[in-house]
Amino acid sequence: AMIHDNIEELKGEFNDKQVAVTSVDDEISKQRQVSINQEKQIELQDQLRLMATANIEIDNVLDRNNAELVSTQLSFENELKKVERCKKISINYHQKFVEKSKKDREIKLDKQCECDKRISDIINGIKSMHLLRSQFLDNLAKENEEAAMNGEVDDDDAMKYKENENSDEKQDSN
């Protein structure tokens, strides 16, 4: 019975030791899990740091792109303002050119009218001179005829005056 008691006692000790070993195994397992969790936590923290760094780089790139976009937009707006100024200047020059052309045309028309009037006056003057010459020749021819009738001039001279008068009239009509 004593052996039995010893066996029982040994079984009890064994069970106690087995519980203790199990408890140590559980503790080791827990420590391993804590260690694994800590490694995972460190990995996650590293990934979070990498993501934070990547986010900072992305923010920097976005800021640079935004700054370039703003700069490009400002340059575009400045170029657009230059184009608008050039357009206004062009319109202004065009209006001045049109006004000057209109004035030049009016001046040319005035000069043309003045020239036409002078030419008309000259033509009228020439016609008046031809009329006066014709009247003079008529009067001269009449005087020559009267003189010829009175015996003062040759008939040949009277005929020459008359022929000269007729040839002048033909030239005037041409």
Backbone as ProteinMPNN parsed JSONL, in Angstrom:
{"seq_chain_A": "AMIHDNIEELKGEFNDKQVAVTSVDDEISKQRQVSINQEKQIELQDQLRLMATANIEIDNVLDRNNAELVSTQLSFENELKKVERCKKISINYHQKFVEKSKKDREIKLDKQCECDKRISDIINGIKSMHLLRSQFLDNLAKENEEAAMNGEVDDDDAMKYKENENSDEKQDSN", "coords_chain_A": {"N_chain_A": [[0.831, -1.178, 0.0], [1.91, 1.054, 0.59], [3.556, 1.481, -1.532], [1.729, 1.886, -3.339], [0.678, 4.227, -2.376], [2.913, 5.757, -2.659], [3.148, 5.724, -5.367], [0.87, 7.013, -5.967], [1.408, 9.38, -4.807], [3.624, 10.118, -6.282], [2.396, 10.238, -8.71], [0.801, 12.379, -8.217], [2.735, 14.343, -7.762], [3.909, 14.194, -10.212], [1.787, 15.003, -11.783], [1.527, 17.562, -10.722], [3.989, 18.575, -11.472], [3.706, 18.286, -14.163], [1.615, 20.027, -14.586], [2.956, 22.287, -13.84], [4.939, 22.299, -15.809], [3.302, 22.492, -18.012], [2.244, 24.924, -17.41], [4.567, 26.46, -17.555], [5.151, 25.969, -20.226], [2.898, 27.173, -21.326], [3.423, 29.759, -20.486], [5.816, 30.232, -21.847], [4.868, 29.951, -24.407], [3.093, 32.093, -24.389], [4.95, 34.15, -24.071], [6.386, 33.822, -26.432], [4.318, 34.444, -28.191], [3.881, 37.083, -27.431], [6.355, 38.106, -28.143], [6.265, 37.596, -30.899], [4.079, 39.194, -31.489], [5.169, 41.663, -30.762], [7.206, 41.844, -32.682], [5.613, 41.895, -34.959], [4.316, 44.256, -34.388], [6.475, 46.008, -34.461], [7.156, 45.686, -37.161], [4.78, 46.662, -38.256], [4.932, 49.307, -37.292], [7.247, 50.106, -38.638], [6.28, 49.898, -41.265], [4.258, 51.809, -41.036], [5.892, 54.069, -40.612], [7.235, 54.089, -43.064], [5.021, 54.47, -44.722], [4.228, 56.977, -43.77], [6.478, 58.458, -44.506], [6.317, 58.081, -47.25], [3.865, 59.354, -47.67], [4.619, 61.949, -46.971], [6.487, 62.451, -49.005], [4.766, 62.215, -51.191], [3.047, 64.36, -50.592], [4.93, 66.417, -50.825], [5.573, 66.202, -53.563], [3.028, 66.718, -54.613], [2.711, 69.328, -53.632], [4.825, 70.591, -55.032], [3.949, 70.135, -57.663], [1.531, 71.497, -57.54], [2.491, 74.071, -57.036], [3.909, 74.459, -59.436], [1.761, 74.301, -61.173], [0.262, 76.534, -60.346], [2.149, 78.501, -60.95], [2.36, 78.102, -63.711], [-0.264, 78.706, -64.396], [-0.341, 81.402, -63.653], [1.588, 82.392, -65.416], [0.297, 81.813, -67.818], [-1.97, 83.444, -67.497], [-0.695, 85.925, -67.472], [0.394, 85.929, -70.065], [-1.987, 85.845, -71.448], [-3.021, 88.329, -70.728], [-1.116, 89.919, -72.023], [-1.693, 89.239, -74.654], [-4.298, 90.243, -74.801], [-3.729, 92.976, -74.436], [-2.179, 93.416, -76.742], [-4.135, 92.866, -78.624], [-5.945, 94.955, -78.106], [-4.286, 97.116, -78.753], [-3.843, 96.534, -81.437], [-6.471, 96.744, -82.432], [-6.864, 99.443, -81.878], [-4.842, 100.624, -83.509], [-5.808, 99.734, -85.962], [-8.266, 101.074, -86.069], [-7.286, 103.706, -86.095], [-5.874, 103.589, -88.492], [-7.972, 103.11, -90.289], [-9.424, 105.472, -89.896], [-7.468, 107.331, -90.733], [-7.122, 106.499, -93.369], [-9.652, 107.025, -94.308], [-9.71, 109.808, -93.989], [-7.571, 110.445, -95.711], [-8.671, 109.528, -98.102], [-10.829, 111.292, -98.289], [-9.41, 113.682, -98.519], [-8.071, 113.16, -100.944], [-10.307, 112.965, -102.596], [-11.282, 115.575, -102.329], [-9.098, 116.952, -103.45], [-9.188, 115.821, -105.986], [-11.681, 116.733, -106.835], [-11.108, 119.438, -106.806], [-9.092, 119.503, -108.754], [-10.592, 118.556, -110.931], [-12.367, 120.695, -111.133], [-10.588, 122.75, -111.778], [-9.625, 121.772, -114.219], [-12.011, 121.809, -115.632], [-12.486, 124.561, -115.544], [-10.27, 125.38, -117.045], [-10.836, 124.138, -119.51], [-13.241, 125.447, -120.08], [-12.197, 128.015, -120.241], [-10.523, 127.691, -122.464], [-12.468, 127.098, -124.389], [-13.822, 129.522, -124.315], [-11.798, 131.188, -125.27], [-11.505, 130.101, -127.837], [-14.006, 130.722, -128.815], [-13.926, 133.504, -128.672], [-11.788, 133.912, -130.435], [-12.906, 132.788, -132.689], [-15.004, 134.582, -133.03], [-13.501, 136.863, -133.384], [-12.172, 136.186, -135.76], [-14.409, 135.932, -137.426], [-15.339, 138.565, -137.325], [-13.093, 139.811, -138.433], [-13.095, 138.633, -140.927], [-15.508, 139.642, -141.883], [-14.912, 142.336, -141.886], [-12.881, 142.283, -143.749], [-14.322, 141.411, -145.932], [-16.044, 143.569, -146.229], [-14.153, 145.492, -146.67], [-13.124, 144.489, -149.006], [-15.321, 144.77, -150.62], [-15.489, 147.415, -150.656], [-13.248, 147.845, -151.975], [-10.826, 147.912, -150.739], [-9.241, 145.714, -149.873], [-7.692, 142.65, -150.989], [-9.545, 140.003, -152.546], [-8.492, 137.513, -152.216], [-7.139, 137.586, -149.737], [-9.306, 137.744, -147.956], [-10.472, 135.268, -148.343], [-8.457, 133.588, -147.409], [-8.533, 134.189, -144.671], [-11.037, 133.192, -144.047], [-10.726, 130.457, -144.65], [-8.75, 129.79, -142.795], [-10.229, 130.135, -140.49], [-12.191, 128.127, -140.759], [-10.551, 125.8, -140.676], [-9.528, 126.033, -138.122], [-11.834, 125.699, -136.591], [-12.419, 123.028, -137.202], [-10.224, 121.742, -135.99], [-10.712, 122.455, -133.323], [-13.057, 121.063, -132.801], [-12.146, 118.493, -132.915]], "CA_chain_A": [[0.0, 0.0, 0.0], [2.821, 2.176, 0.59], [4.016, 1.658, -2.902], [0.587, 2.491, -4.01], [0.629, 5.605, -1.912], [4.049, 6.438, -3.279], [2.799, 5.879, -6.776], [-0.145, 8.073, -6.028], [2.09, 10.615, -4.473], [4.44, 10.424, -7.43], [1.469, 10.679, -9.749], [0.393, 13.741, -7.846], [3.868, 15.224, -8.029], [4.066, 14.234, -11.658], [0.712, 15.871, -12.277], [1.882, 18.932, -10.344], [5.104, 18.99, -12.326], [3.167, 18.391, -15.518], [0.872, 21.294, -14.586], [3.955, 23.337, -13.815], [5.556, 22.303, -17.13], [2.287, 23.053, -18.894], [2.158, 26.348, -17.084], [5.769, 27.061, -18.121], [4.944, 25.929, -21.681], [1.919, 28.232, -21.624], [4.106, 31.037, -20.306], [6.753, 30.348, -22.971], [4.024, 30.184, -25.583], [2.609, 33.479, -24.282], [6.094, 35.017, -24.339], [6.618, 33.75, -27.871], [3.249, 35.212, -28.859], [4.169, 38.503, -27.158], [7.503, 38.434, -28.964], [5.768, 37.658, -32.286], [3.243, 40.403, -31.572], [6.063, 42.819, -30.743], [7.842, 41.895, -34.012], [4.593, 42.386, -35.897], [4.086, 45.667, -34.062], [7.638, 46.731, -34.997], [6.972, 45.692, -38.615], [3.7, 47.618, -38.554], [5.452, 50.657, -37.059], [8.132, 50.39, -39.775], [5.41, 50.154, -42.418], [3.621, 53.114, -40.812], [6.909, 55.086, -40.873], [7.418, 54.13, -44.518], [3.833, 55.111, -45.298], [4.281, 58.404, -43.419], [7.511, 59.035, -45.374], [5.747, 58.117, -48.607], [2.851, 60.429, -47.674], [5.337, 63.23, -46.991], [7.014, 62.603, -50.365], [3.613, 62.488, -52.059], [2.636, 65.74, -50.306], [5.935, 67.308, -51.425], [5.359, 66.172, -55.017], [1.781, 67.445, -54.873], [2.974, 70.753, -53.419], [5.616, 71.078, -56.177], [3.065, 70.158, -58.837], [0.572, 72.584, -57.338], [3.23, 75.319, -57.235], [4.152, 74.573, -60.87], [0.467, 74.582, -61.794], [-0.051, 77.94, -60.055], [3.088, 79.295, -61.738], [1.936, 77.992, -65.111], [-1.517, 79.454, -64.536], [0.003, 82.825, -63.618], [2.246, 82.696, -66.692], [-0.755, 81.808, -68.83], [-2.774, 84.653, -67.317], [0.127, 87.059, -67.931], [0.43, 85.866, -71.531], [-3.335, 86.208, -71.9], [-3.105, 89.791, -70.588], [-0.314, 90.48, -73.113], [-2.469, 89.052, -75.889], [-5.407, 91.206, -74.754], [-3.153, 94.306, -74.692], [-1.832, 93.458, -78.171], [-5.403, 92.926, -79.36], [-6.456, 96.328, -77.973], [-3.395, 97.977, -79.548], [-4.129, 96.234, -82.841], [-7.774, 97.351, -82.744], [-6.657, 100.891, -81.861], [-4.12, 100.973, -84.734], [-6.708, 99.513, -87.092], [-9.218, 102.197, -86.096], [-6.549, 104.892, -86.541], [-5.586, 103.389, -89.909], [-9.231, 103.309, -91.022], [-9.72, 106.913, -89.857], [-6.496, 108.023, -91.586], [-7.451, 106.151, -94.748], [-10.877, 107.761, -94.637], [-9.314, 111.206, -94.173], [-6.776, 110.51, -96.942], [-9.607, 109.387, -99.219], [-11.564, 112.56, -98.385], [-8.471, 114.678, -99.052], [-7.896, 112.846, -102.359], [-11.537, 113.357, -103.294], [-11.299, 117.038, -102.384], [-8.104, 117.368, -104.439], [-9.694, 115.407, -107.298], [-12.743, 117.688, -107.187], [-10.434, 120.699, -107.097], [-8.443, 119.323, -110.056], [-11.661, 118.5, -111.929], [-12.88, 122.061, -111.301], [-9.562, 123.496, -112.515], [-9.646, 121.289, -115.608], [-13.246, 122.344, -116.212], [-12.248, 126.002, -115.764], [-9.33, 125.523, -118.176], [-11.576, 123.787, -120.733], [-14.162, 126.565, -120.348], [-11.355, 129.138, -120.694], [-10.107, 127.403, -123.85], [-13.658, 127.274, -125.227], [-14.065, 130.971, -124.428], [-10.778, 131.746, -126.155], [-11.851, 129.697, -129.204], [-15.188, 131.495, -129.198], [-13.452, 134.86, -128.942], [-10.976, 133.846, -131.652], [-13.839, 132.592, -133.798], [-15.703, 135.865, -133.245], [-12.51, 137.774, -133.95], [-11.966, 135.816, -137.164], [-15.638, 136.315, -138.129], [-15.316, 140.028, -137.477], [-12.022, 140.132, -139.36], [-13.546, 138.221, -142.255], [-16.526, 140.61, -142.307], [-14.216, 143.583, -142.203], [-12.175, 142.059, -145.007], [-15.329, 141.39, -146.998], [-16.484, 144.947, -146.421], [-13.034, 146.209, -147.283], [-13.042, 144.001, -150.376], [-16.423, 145.39, -151.35], [-15.133, 148.818, -150.813], [-12.062, 147.845, -152.808], [-9.632, 148.205, -149.933], [-8.43, 144.505, -149.639], [-7.822, 141.604, -151.987], [-10.475, 138.902, -152.243], [-7.683, 136.353, -151.792], [-6.894, 137.707, -148.287], [-10.564, 137.422, -147.264], [-10.666, 133.828, -148.452], [-7.477, 132.958, -146.513], [-9.056, 134.306, -143.305], [-12.19, 132.299, -143.944], [-10.19, 129.094, -144.632], [-8.099, 129.631, -141.48], [-11.303, 130.024, -139.495], [-12.793, 126.794, -140.913], [-9.599, 124.777, -140.236], [-9.461, 126.14, -136.658], [-13.055, 125.096, -136.055], [-12.264, 121.561, -137.316], [-9.268, 121.337, -134.952], [-11.386, 122.604, -132.021], [-14.05, 119.976, -132.622], [-11.397, 117.254, -132.689]], "C_chain_A": [[0.87, 1.233, 0.0], [3.326, 2.458, -0.808], [2.897, 2.354, -3.663], [0.496, 3.964, -3.63], [1.784, 6.392, -2.563], [3.767, 6.688, -4.759], [1.812, 7.017, -6.903], [0.522, 9.412, -5.757], [2.955, 11.046, -5.649], [3.569, 10.901, -8.589], [1.053, 12.102, -9.488], [1.506, 14.721, -8.144], [4.068, 15.383, -9.541], [3.027, 15.161, -12.263], [1.027, 17.325, -11.952], [3.002, 19.454, -11.25], [4.625, 19.173, -13.76], [2.375, 19.689, -15.645], [1.86, 22.437, -14.63], [4.619, 23.454, -15.183], [4.581, 22.914, -18.125], [2.18, 24.548, -18.669], [3.365, 27.074, -17.659], [5.65, 27.085, -19.636], [3.969, 27.026, -22.108], [2.588, 29.601, -21.546], [5.077, 31.28, -21.463], [5.975, 30.671, -24.247], [3.503, 31.619, -25.596], [3.734, 34.45, -24.613], [6.433, 35.033, -25.834], [5.589, 34.592, -28.627], [3.469, 36.715, -28.663], [5.32, 38.952, -28.044], [7.093, 38.561, -30.437], [4.936, 38.924, -32.479], [4.106, 41.665, -31.591], [6.762, 42.965, -32.101], [6.855, 42.425, -35.05], [4.33, 43.866, -35.67], [5.232, 46.514, -34.616], [7.537, 46.814, -36.52], [5.897, 46.703, -39.015], [4.165, 49.06, -38.363], [6.391, 51.06, -38.194], [7.32, 50.713, -41.03], [4.708, 51.504, -42.28], [4.611, 54.247, -41.065], [7.134, 55.237, -42.382], [6.24, 54.824, -45.19], [3.824, 56.609, -44.998], [5.303, 59.112, -44.295], [6.981, 59.147, -46.803], [4.695, 59.212, -48.708], [3.507, 61.804, -47.719], [5.89, 63.487, -48.394], [5.894, 62.923, -51.349], [3.132, 63.917, -51.853], [3.606, 66.731, -50.931], [5.772, 67.375, -52.942], [4.102, 66.945, -55.379], [1.974, 68.943, -54.691], [3.773, 71.344, -54.576], [4.749, 71.182, -57.429], [2.062, 71.29, -58.74], [1.251, 73.931, -57.562], [3.508, 75.541, -58.722], [2.862, 74.918, -61.607], [0.078, 76.042, -61.579], [0.854, 78.851, -60.883], [2.697, 79.29, -63.217], [0.662, 78.787, -65.35], [-1.248, 80.955, -64.537], [0.679, 83.242, -64.928], [1.216, 82.77, -67.812], [-1.601, 83.069, -68.732], [-2.001, 85.884, -67.777], [0.202, 87.093, -69.45], [-0.92, 86.276, -72.113], [-3.53, 87.723, -71.814], [-2.315, 90.473, -71.707], [-1.064, 90.386, -74.429], [-3.62, 90.056, -75.934], [-4.898, 92.622, -75.036], [-2.814, 94.452, -76.168], [-3.09, 93.576, -79.018], [-5.971, 94.337, -79.313], [-5.624, 97.291, -78.813], [-3.679, 97.787, -81.03], [-5.443, 96.879, -83.272], [-7.619, 98.863, -82.831], [-5.931, 101.344, -83.133], [-5.014, 100.806, -85.96], [-7.702, 100.667, -87.218], [-8.525, 103.466, -86.592], [-6.252, 104.799, -88.042], [-6.834, 103.651, -90.749], [-9.577, 104.797, -91.056], [-8.779, 107.686, -90.781], [-6.801, 107.744, -93.057], [-8.683, 106.919, -95.204], [-10.547, 109.237, -94.89], [-8.516, 111.379, -95.47], [-7.677, 110.434, -98.167], [-10.386, 110.695, -99.418], [-10.672, 113.646, -98.971], [-8.255, 114.446, -100.543], [-9.123, 113.262, -103.162], [-11.629, 114.872, -103.418], [-10.319, 117.541, -103.438], [-8.574, 117.019, -105.843], [-10.776, 116.378, -107.76], [-12.134, 119.03, -107.573], [-9.766, 120.629, -108.467], [-9.496, 119.298, -111.173], [-12.203, 119.899, -112.199], [-11.877, 122.898, -112.098], [-9.551, 123.089, -113.978], [-10.874, 121.84, -116.324], [-13.084, 123.832, -116.512], [-11.325, 126.228, -116.963], [-10.039, 125.228, -119.489], [-12.527, 124.922, -121.108], [-13.396, 127.79, -120.844], [-10.927, 128.944, -122.142], [-11.281, 127.584, -124.795], [-13.955, 128.762, -125.43], [-13.065, 131.616, -125.373], [-11.079, 131.387, -127.605], [-13.048, 130.498, -129.699], [-14.78, 132.93, -129.545], [-12.637, 134.907, -130.237], [-11.877, 133.707, -132.874], [-14.574, 133.9, -134.115], [-14.749, 136.879, -133.882], [-12.305, 137.491, -135.43], [-13.205, 136.168, -138.0], [-15.643, 137.82, -138.39], [-14.263, 140.46, -138.491], [-12.438, 139.794, -140.791], [-14.582, 139.209, -142.772], [-15.868, 141.928, -142.703], [-13.485, 143.455, -143.533], [-13.158, 142.03, -146.17], [-15.791, 142.812, -147.297], [-15.383, 145.759, -147.114], [-12.898, 145.798, -148.746], [-14.143, 144.623, -151.209], [-16.127, 146.868, -151.603], [-13.865, 148.967, -151.637], [-10.799, 148.078, -152.021], [-8.728, 146.987, -149.769], [-8.684, 143.537, -150.772], [-8.857, 140.593, -151.559], [-9.713, 137.682, -151.755], [-7.413, 136.402, -150.287], [-8.131, 137.327, -147.506], [-10.782, 135.934, -147.28], [-9.682, 133.085, -147.525], [-7.97, 133.028, -145.075], [-10.191, 133.323, -143.073], [-11.709, 130.86, -143.853], [-9.515, 128.808, -143.289], [-9.148, 129.4, -140.399], [-11.916, 128.63, -139.55], [-11.843, 125.705, -140.407], [-9.447, 124.814, -138.714], [-10.683, 125.487, -136.006], [-12.975, 123.587, -136.108], [-11.316, 121.05, -136.238], [-9.918, 121.41, -133.58], [-12.362, 121.461, -131.763], [-13.326, 118.652, -132.357], [-10.872, 117.231, -131.279]], "O_chain_A": [[0.538, 2.286, -0.544], [3.494, 3.618, -1.184], [3.099, 3.249, -4.483], [0.264, 4.827, -4.477], [1.621, 7.547, -2.958], [4.111, 7.734, -5.31], [1.894, 7.856, -7.8], [0.231, 10.424, -6.395], [3.007, 12.233, -5.973], [3.926, 11.812, -9.336], [0.961, 12.924, -10.399], [1.272, 15.793, -8.704], [4.339, 16.462, -10.069], [3.326, 15.984, -13.128], [0.829, 18.214, -12.781], [2.974, 20.59, -11.722], [5.065, 20.074, -14.474], [2.444, 20.37, -16.668], [1.664, 23.423, -15.34], [4.844, 24.561, -15.672], [4.954, 23.733, -18.965], [2.043, 25.33, -19.61], [3.228, 28.175, -18.192], [5.996, 28.08, -20.273], [4.18, 27.713, -23.108], [2.374, 30.474, -22.387], [5.157, 32.387, -21.995], [6.361, 31.527, -25.043], [3.465, 32.278, -26.635], [3.534, 35.434, -25.325], [6.723, 36.076, -26.42], [5.916, 35.336, -29.552], [3.277, 37.512, -29.581], [5.28, 40.035, -28.627], [7.504, 39.491, -31.132], [5.063, 39.628, -33.481], [3.827, 42.612, -32.326], [6.897, 44.076, -32.613], [7.186, 43.264, -35.887], [4.145, 44.633, -36.615], [5.009, 47.592, -35.167], [7.793, 47.864, -37.109], [6.059, 47.48, -39.956], [3.84, 49.934, -39.167], [6.353, 52.197, -38.665], [7.62, 51.66, -41.758], [4.571, 52.25, -43.25], [4.25, 55.267, -41.652], [7.212, 56.348, -42.907], [6.41, 55.643, -46.093], [3.461, 57.416, -45.853], [5.057, 60.218, -44.775], [7.166, 60.162, -47.474], [4.632, 59.922, -49.711], [3.032, 62.711, -48.403], [5.781, 64.597, -48.915], [6.041, 63.778, -52.222], [2.839, 64.617, -52.823], [3.197, 67.747, -51.492], [5.824, 68.452, -53.536], [4.096, 67.73, -56.328], [1.474, 69.74, -55.484], [3.471, 72.436, -55.056], [4.8, 72.172, -58.158], [1.774, 71.963, -59.729], [0.684, 74.825, -58.19], [3.367, 76.657, -59.224], [2.863, 75.72, -62.541], [-0.38, 76.711, -62.505], [0.398, 79.845, -61.449], [2.703, 80.326, -63.883], [0.519, 79.458, -66.372], [-1.843, 81.697, -65.318], [0.386, 84.303, -65.479], [1.255, 83.673, -68.648], [-1.916, 83.694, -69.745], [-2.57, 86.784, -68.397], [0.087, 88.158, -70.057], [-0.99, 86.963, -73.132], [-4.123, 88.331, -72.705], [-2.763, 91.469, -72.275], [-1.074, 91.329, -75.221], [-3.888, 90.651, -76.977], [-5.531, 93.381, -75.769], [-3.116, 95.475, -76.782], [-3.11, 94.301, -80.013], [-6.423, 94.867, -80.328], [-6.161, 98.165, -79.495], [-3.747, 98.755, -81.788], [-5.525, 97.486, -84.34], [-8.163, 99.499, -83.733], [-6.336, 102.319, -83.767], [-4.986, 101.625, -86.879], [-7.952, 101.173, -88.311], [-9.081, 104.211, -87.399], [-6.361, 105.786, -88.77], [-6.774, 104.321, -91.78], [-9.97, 105.328, -92.095], [-9.209, 108.575, -91.517], [-6.745, 108.648, -93.89], [-8.751, 107.4, -96.335], [-11.022, 109.841, -95.853], [-8.742, 112.322, -96.229], [-7.488, 111.163, -99.141], [-10.582, 111.151, -100.544], [-11.108, 114.435, -99.809], [-8.251, 115.395, -101.327], [-9.012, 113.828, -104.249], [-12.002, 115.397, -104.467], [-10.643, 118.432, -104.223], [-8.395, 117.798, -106.779], [-10.797, 116.796, -108.918], [-12.569, 119.678, -108.525], [-9.856, 121.572, -109.254], [-9.325, 119.928, -112.216], [-12.469, 120.255, -113.347], [-12.262, 123.662, -112.982], [-9.476, 123.934, -114.87], [-10.793, 122.28, -117.471], [-13.482, 124.313, -117.573], [-11.545, 127.122, -117.78], [-9.877, 125.959, -120.466], [-12.622, 125.315, -122.27], [-13.854, 128.51, -121.731], [-10.955, 129.876, -122.946], [-11.128, 128.153, -125.876], [-14.287, 129.209, -126.528], [-13.422, 132.478, -126.176], [-10.939, 132.22, -128.501], [-13.097, 130.903, -130.86], [-15.211, 133.495, -130.55], [-12.783, 135.832, -131.036], [-11.692, 134.351, -133.907], [-14.746, 134.277, -135.274], [-15.12, 137.638, -134.778], [-12.267, 138.405, -136.254], [-13.084, 136.638, -139.131], [-15.909, 138.283, -139.499], [-14.498, 141.354, -139.303], [-12.178, 140.546, -141.73], [-14.558, 139.581, -143.945], [-16.217, 142.545, -143.709], [-13.466, 144.385, -144.339], [-12.877, 142.55, -147.25], [-15.914, 143.211, -148.455], [-15.636, 146.577, -147.998], [-12.601, 146.62, -149.613], [-13.929, 144.966, -152.371], [-16.483, 147.444, -152.63], [-13.454, 150.082, -151.961], [-9.773, 148.418, -152.611], [-7.532, 147.171, -149.542], [-9.724, 143.575, -151.43], [-9.04, 140.342, -150.368], [-10.238, 136.9, -150.963], [-7.454, 135.365, -149.625], [-8.024, 136.648, -146.485], [-11.251, 135.384, -146.284], [-10.041, 132.07, -146.929], [-7.85, 132.055, -144.33], [-10.28, 132.699, -142.016], [-12.238, 130.098, -143.043], [-9.681, 127.731, -142.716], [-8.968, 128.57, -139.508], [-12.14, 128.012, -138.509], [-12.301, 124.762, -139.76], [-9.261, 123.775, -138.08], [-10.563, 124.805, -134.989], [-13.409, 122.915, -135.173], [-11.586, 120.014, -135.63], [-9.705, 120.525, -132.751], [-12.473, 120.962, -130.643], [-13.848, 117.79, -131.65], [-10.211, 116.271, -130.882]]}, "name": "protein", "num_of_chains": 1, "seq": "AMIHDNIEELKGEFNDKQVAVTSVDDEISKQRQVSINQEKQIELQDQLRLMATANIEIDNVLDRNNAELVSTQLSFENELKKVERCKKISINYHQKFVEKSKKDREIKLDKQCECDKRISDIINGIKSMHLLRSQFLDNLAKENEEAAMNGEVDDDDAMKYKENENSDEKQDSN"}
